[in-house]
Short mmCIF file of C-alpha atoms in Angstrom, two decimals:
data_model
loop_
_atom_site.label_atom_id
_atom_site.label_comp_id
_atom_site.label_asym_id
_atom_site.label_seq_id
_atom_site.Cartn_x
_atom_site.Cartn_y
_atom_site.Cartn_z
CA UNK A 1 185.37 170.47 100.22
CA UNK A 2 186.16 169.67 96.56
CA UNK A 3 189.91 169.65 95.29
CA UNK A 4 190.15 172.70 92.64
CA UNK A 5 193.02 172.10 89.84
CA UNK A 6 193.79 174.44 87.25
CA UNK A 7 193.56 173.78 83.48
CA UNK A 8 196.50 175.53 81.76
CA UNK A 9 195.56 178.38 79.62
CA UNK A 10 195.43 178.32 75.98
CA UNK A 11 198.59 180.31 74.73
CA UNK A 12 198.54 181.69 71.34
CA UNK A 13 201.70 182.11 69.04
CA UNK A 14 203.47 185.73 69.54
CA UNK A 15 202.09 186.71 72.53
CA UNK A 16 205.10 188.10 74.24
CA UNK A 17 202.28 188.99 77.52
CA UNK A 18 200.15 186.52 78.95
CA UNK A 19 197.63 187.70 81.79
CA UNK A 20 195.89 184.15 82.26
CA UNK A 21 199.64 182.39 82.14
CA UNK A 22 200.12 185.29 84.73
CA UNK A 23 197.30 184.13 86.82
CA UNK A 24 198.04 180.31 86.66
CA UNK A 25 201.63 180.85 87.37
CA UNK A 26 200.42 182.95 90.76
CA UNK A 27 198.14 179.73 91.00
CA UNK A 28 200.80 177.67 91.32
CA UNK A 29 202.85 179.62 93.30
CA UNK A 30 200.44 179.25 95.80
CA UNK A 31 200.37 175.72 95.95
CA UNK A 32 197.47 174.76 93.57
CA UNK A 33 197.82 171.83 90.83
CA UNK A 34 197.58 172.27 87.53
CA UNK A 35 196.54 169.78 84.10
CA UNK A 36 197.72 170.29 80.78
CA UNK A 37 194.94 171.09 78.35
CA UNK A 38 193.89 169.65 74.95
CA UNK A 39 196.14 171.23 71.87
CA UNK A 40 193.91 171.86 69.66
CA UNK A 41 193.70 174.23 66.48
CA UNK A 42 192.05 177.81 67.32
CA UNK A 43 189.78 177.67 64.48
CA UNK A 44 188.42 173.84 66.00
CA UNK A 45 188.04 175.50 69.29
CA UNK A 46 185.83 178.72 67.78
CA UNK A 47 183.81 175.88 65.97
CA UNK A 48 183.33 174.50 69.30
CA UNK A 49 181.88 177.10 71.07
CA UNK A 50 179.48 178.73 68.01
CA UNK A 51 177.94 174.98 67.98
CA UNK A 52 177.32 175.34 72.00
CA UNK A 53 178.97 171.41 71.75
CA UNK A 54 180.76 171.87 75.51
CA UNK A 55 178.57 170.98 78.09
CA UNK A 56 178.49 169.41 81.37
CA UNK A 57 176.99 165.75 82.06
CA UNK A 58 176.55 166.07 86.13
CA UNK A 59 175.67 162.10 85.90
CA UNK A 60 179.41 161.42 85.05
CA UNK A 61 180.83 164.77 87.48
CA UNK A 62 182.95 163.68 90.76
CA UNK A 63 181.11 165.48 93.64
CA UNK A 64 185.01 165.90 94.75
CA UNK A 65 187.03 167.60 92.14
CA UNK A 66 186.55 170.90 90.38
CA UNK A 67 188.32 172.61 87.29
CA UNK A 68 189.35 176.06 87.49
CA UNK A 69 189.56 176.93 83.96
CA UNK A 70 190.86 180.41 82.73
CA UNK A 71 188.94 181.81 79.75
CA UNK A 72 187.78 185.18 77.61
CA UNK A 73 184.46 185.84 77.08
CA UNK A 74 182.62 182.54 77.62
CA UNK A 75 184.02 178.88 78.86
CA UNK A 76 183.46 176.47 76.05
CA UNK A 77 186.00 176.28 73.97
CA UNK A 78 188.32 176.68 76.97
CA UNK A 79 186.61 174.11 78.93
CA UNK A 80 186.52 171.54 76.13
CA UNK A 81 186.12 169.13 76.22
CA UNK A 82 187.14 168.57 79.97
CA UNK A 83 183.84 170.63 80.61
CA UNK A 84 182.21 167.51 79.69
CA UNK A 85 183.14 165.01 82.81
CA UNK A 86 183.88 167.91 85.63
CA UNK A 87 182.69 170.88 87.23
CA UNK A 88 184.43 173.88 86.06
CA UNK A 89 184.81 177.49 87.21
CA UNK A 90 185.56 179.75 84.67
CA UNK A 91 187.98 182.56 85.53
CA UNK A 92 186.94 185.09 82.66
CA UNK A 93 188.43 188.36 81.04
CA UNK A 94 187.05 190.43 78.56
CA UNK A 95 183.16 189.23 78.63
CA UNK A 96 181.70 192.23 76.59
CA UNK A 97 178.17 192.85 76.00
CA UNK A 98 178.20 190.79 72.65
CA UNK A 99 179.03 187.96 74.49
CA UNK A 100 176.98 188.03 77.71
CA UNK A 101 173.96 186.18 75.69
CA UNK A 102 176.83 183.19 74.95
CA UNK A 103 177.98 183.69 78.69
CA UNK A 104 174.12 182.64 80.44
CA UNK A 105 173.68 179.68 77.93
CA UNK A 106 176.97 178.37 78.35
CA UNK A 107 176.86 178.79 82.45
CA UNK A 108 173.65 177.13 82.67
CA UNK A 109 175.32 174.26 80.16
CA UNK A 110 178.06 173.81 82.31
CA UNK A 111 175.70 173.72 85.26
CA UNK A 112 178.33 176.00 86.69
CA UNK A 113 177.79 176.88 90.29
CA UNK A 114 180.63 179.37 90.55
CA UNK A 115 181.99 182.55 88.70
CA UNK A 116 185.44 184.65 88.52
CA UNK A 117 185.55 187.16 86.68
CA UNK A 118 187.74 190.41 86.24
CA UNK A 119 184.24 192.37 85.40
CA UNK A 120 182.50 193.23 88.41
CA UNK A 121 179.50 194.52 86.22
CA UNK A 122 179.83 191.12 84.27
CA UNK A 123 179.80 189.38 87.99
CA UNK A 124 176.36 191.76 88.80
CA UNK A 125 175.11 191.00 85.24
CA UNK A 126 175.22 187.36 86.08
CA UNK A 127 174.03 187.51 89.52
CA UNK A 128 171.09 188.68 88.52
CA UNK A 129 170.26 186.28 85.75
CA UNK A 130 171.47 183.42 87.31
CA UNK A 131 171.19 183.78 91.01
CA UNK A 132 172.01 180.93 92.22
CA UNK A 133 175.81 180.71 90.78
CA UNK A 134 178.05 182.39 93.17
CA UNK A 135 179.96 184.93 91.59
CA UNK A 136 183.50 186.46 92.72
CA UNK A 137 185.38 189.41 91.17
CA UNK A 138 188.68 189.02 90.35
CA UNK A 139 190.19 192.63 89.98
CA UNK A 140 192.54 192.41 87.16
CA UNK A 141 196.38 191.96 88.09
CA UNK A 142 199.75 191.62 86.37
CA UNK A 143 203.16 190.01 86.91
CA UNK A 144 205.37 192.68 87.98
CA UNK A 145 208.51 190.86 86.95
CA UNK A 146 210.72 193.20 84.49
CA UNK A 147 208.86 196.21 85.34
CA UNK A 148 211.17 199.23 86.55
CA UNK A 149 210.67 202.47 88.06
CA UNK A 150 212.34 205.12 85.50
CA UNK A 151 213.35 207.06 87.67
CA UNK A 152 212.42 211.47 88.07
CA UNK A 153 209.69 212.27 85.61
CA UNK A 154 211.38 215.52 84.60
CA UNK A 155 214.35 213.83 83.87
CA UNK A 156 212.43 210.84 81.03
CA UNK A 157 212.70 211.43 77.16
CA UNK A 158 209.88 210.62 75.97
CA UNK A 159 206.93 213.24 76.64
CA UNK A 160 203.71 211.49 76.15
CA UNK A 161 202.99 208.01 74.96
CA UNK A 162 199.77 205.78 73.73
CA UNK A 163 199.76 201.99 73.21
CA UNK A 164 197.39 200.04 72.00
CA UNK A 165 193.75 201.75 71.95
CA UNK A 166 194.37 205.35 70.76
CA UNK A 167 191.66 207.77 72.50
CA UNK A 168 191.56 209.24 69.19
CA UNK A 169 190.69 213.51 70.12
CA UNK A 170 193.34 213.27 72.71
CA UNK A 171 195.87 211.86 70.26
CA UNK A 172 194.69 214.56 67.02
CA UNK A 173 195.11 217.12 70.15
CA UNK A 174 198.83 215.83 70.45
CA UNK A 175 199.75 215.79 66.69
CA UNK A 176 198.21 219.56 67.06
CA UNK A 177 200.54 219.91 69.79
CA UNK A 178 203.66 218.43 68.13
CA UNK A 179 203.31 220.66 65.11
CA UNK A 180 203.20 224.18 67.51
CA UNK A 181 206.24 222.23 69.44
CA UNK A 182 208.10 220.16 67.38
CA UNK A 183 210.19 219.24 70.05
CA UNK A 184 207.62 217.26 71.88
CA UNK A 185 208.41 213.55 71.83
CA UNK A 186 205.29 211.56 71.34
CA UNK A 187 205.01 207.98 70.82
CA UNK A 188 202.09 205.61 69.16
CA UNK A 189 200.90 202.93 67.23
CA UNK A 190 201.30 204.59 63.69
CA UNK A 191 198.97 201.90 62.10
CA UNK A 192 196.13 199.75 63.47
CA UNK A 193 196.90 196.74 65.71
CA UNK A 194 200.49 197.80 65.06
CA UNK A 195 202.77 197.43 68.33
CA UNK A 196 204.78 200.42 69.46
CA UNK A 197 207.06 198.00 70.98
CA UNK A 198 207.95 194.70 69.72
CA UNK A 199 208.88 192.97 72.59
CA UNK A 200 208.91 193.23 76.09
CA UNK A 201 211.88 194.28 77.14
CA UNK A 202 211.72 197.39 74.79
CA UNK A 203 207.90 197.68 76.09
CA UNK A 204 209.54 197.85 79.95
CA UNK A 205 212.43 200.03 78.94
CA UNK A 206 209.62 202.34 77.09
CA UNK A 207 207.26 202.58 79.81
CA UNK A 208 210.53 203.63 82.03
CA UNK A 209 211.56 206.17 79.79
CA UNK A 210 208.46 208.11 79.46
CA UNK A 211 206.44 211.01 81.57
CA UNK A 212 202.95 210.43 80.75
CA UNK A 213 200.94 207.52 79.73
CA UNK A 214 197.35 208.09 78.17
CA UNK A 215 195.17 205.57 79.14
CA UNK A 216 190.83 205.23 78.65
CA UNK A 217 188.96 202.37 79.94
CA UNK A 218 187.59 200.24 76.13
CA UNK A 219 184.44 201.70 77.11
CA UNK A 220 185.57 205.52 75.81
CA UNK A 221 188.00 203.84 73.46
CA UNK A 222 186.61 201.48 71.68
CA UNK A 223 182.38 201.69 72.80
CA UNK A 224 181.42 199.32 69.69
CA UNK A 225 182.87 196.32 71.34
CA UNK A 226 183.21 196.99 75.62
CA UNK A 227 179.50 199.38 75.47
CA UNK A 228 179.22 200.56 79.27
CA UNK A 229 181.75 197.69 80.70
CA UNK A 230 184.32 199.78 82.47
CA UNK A 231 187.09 197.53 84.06
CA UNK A 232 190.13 197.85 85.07
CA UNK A 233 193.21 196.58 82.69
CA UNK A 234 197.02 195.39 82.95
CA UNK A 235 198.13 199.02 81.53
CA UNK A 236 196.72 200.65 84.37
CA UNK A 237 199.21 198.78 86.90
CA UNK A 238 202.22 198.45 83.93
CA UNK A 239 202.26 202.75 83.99
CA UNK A 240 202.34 202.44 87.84
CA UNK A 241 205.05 199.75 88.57
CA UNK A 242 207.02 201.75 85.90
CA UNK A 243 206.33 205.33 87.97
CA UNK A 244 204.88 207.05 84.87
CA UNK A 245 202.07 209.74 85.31
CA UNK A 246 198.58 208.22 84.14
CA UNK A 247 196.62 210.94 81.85
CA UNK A 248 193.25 210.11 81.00
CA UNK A 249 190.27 208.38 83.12
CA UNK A 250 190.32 205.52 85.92
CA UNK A 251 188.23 202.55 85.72
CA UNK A 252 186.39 202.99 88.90
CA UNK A 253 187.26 199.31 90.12
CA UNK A 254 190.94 200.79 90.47
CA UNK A 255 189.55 203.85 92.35
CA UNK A 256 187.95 201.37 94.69
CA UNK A 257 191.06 198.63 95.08
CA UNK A 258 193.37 201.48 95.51
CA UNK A 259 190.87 203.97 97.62
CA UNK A 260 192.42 206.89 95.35
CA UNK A 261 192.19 208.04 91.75
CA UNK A 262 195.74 207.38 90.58
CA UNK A 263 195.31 209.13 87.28
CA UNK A 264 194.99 212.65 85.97
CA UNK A 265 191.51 213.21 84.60
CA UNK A 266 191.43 214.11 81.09
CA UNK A 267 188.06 215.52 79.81
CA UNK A 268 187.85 214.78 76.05
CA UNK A 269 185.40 217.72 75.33
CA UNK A 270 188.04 220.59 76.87
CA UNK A 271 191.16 221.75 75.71
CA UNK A 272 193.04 218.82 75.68
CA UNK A 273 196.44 220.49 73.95
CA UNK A 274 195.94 223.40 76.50
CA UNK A 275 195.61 220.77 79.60
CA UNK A 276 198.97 218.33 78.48
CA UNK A 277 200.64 221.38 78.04
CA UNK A 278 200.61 222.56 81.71
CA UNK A 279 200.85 219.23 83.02
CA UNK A 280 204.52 218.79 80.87
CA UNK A 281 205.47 222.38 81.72
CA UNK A 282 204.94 221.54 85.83
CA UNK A 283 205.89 217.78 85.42
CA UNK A 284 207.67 217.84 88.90
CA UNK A 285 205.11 218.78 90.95
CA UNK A 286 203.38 215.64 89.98
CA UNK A 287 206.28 213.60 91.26
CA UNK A 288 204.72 213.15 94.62
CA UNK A 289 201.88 211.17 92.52
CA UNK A 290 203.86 209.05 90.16
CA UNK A 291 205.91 207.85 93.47
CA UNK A 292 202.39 207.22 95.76
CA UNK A 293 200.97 205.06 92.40
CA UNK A 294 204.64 203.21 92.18
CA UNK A 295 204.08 202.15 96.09
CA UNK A 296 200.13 201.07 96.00
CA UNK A 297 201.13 199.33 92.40
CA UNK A 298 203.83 197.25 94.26
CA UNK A 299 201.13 196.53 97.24
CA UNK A 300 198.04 195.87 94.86
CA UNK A 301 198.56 194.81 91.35
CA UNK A 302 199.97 191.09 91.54
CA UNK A 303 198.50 187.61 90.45
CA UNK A 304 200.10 187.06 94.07
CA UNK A 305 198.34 189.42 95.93
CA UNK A 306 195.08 188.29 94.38
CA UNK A 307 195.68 185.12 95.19
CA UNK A 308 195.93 185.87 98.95
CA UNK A 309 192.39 187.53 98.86
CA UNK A 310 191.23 184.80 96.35
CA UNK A 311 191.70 181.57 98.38
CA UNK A 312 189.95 182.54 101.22
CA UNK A 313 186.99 183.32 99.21
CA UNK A 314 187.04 180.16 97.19
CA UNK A 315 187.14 178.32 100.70
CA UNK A 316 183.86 179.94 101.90
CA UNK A 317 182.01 178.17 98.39
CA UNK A 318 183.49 174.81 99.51
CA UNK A 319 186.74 174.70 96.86
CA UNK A 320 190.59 174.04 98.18
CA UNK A 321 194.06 173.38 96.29
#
């Protein structure tokens, strides 16, 4: 068995939420060690990984110890330069197609014999180019701390909101709305890569306050960067933990965790104004819904949780804390 430690995430400035902190906190919390990386300017690490300098020397590699190093879309500049004198797992988010060509050359760099991932068509992608690296998916999770249910949905003041990716013909379909209805209280990022709330407290407080939440996987928002990847993200579980009804589509990885679709399909190509409409006039009746998501959300969507179904798995490929 070889001793896997963690290698703290790279944090950037302003980032009031942290999923890989997330994950290495549950790490911890479950008894695994952890090493403090490398500081080292973002712009030295991006130079890093376009000149493919992280690798792996197996001649100076301990045949005991392994790195588990969190990372976005391919290890090196997060394994640098520790990648040089260990074996590393990379624990990856948002691998998109652009950087699945990076992803094979720097696995087979690494000489990386295992895989997490939050992507299970990332995790098939690579099982099928490299075949011999085990592969694990991760589902995506969240630290529930701060998150609070807000309560009846009839009874919240804000109607509808989006954060983040807009899903751009259901939020023209709103404005529509909002002019016939001025009364409707819709919330969104009024400018690109503006935040509708500045910090997370409000964010909570916002999420508690409101009725629906639209929410498309970055496949239908944003098809440019995620092409077909559909996986499932942190909003998905902040809506539930804060007992707001999900409009829009499910990544099908939360269909399967869950067993359930916990979202109200949207179809883009229908009468969207028409279809919010009836779901705001007969809000109660999806109560029931709201309060079934709240209790699988509380089960399901923790680092924590993950971690229980995550150490086993590791065990079976010959890793322990």
């Amino acid at each position: 068995m070889k001793h896997l430690t963690l290698l703290e995430p790279i944090r950037k400035e302003g980032n009031y939420q942290f999923f890989m902190q997330w994950f290495a906190d549950a790490w911890a919390a479950s008894g695994g060690k952890t090493v403090r990386g490398i500081r080292a300017p973002w712009n030295l690490r991006l130079l890093i990984a376009k000149s493919r300098l992280s690798r792996n020397f197996p001649l100076f590699t301990s045949s005991r110890k392994a790195l588990l190093v969190p990372g976005a879309g391919y290890p090196d500049s997060f394994a640098w330069p520790f990648g040089y004198t260990n074996e590393i797992v990379p624990m990856l988010w948002d691998v998109w197609p652009r950087y699945w060509p990076r992803l094979i050359s720097s696995l087979k760099r690494h000489h990386v014999q295992t895989l997490l991932c939050t992507s299970s068509q990332v995790c098939e992608y690579v099982a099928e180019k490299l075949p011999h690296i085990h592969t694990v998916h991760v589902p995506e999770g969240i630290d529930p701390t701060g998150y609070r249910d807000g309560g009846a949905l009839e009874g919240r003041r804000t109607d509808i909101l989006q954060i983040g990716r807009l899903m751009q013909p259901v939020h023209e379909a709103i404005l529509q709305m909002r002019q016939e209805a001025p009364h409707l209280s819709y919330l969104y990022p009024e400018e690109p890569g503006r935040l509708v709330f500045p910090d997370f407290p409000s964010l909570c407080e916002g999420l508690a306050s409101t009725k629906i939440v639209i929410c498309y996987p970055r496949c239908r928002t944003h098809p440019e960067m995620a092409g077909d990847v559909e996986t499932l993200t942190q909003r998905y579980w902040e809506c539930m933990l804060s007992g707001t009804l999900i409009v829009g589509q499910a990544p099908k990885e939360l269909v399967d965790l869950l067993g359930y679709n916990p979202v109200i399909e949207l179809q883009t190509d229908g009468d969207i104004g028409n279809r919010l409409s009836q779901i705001l006039d007969n809000i109660a009746t999806y109560q029931e819904l709201a309060d079934k998501n709240l209790a699988a959300a509380r089960e399901n969507a923790s680092w924590e949780t993950r971690m229980t179904r995550l150490l086993p798995q590791l065990r079976q490929l010959g890793y322990m804390q």
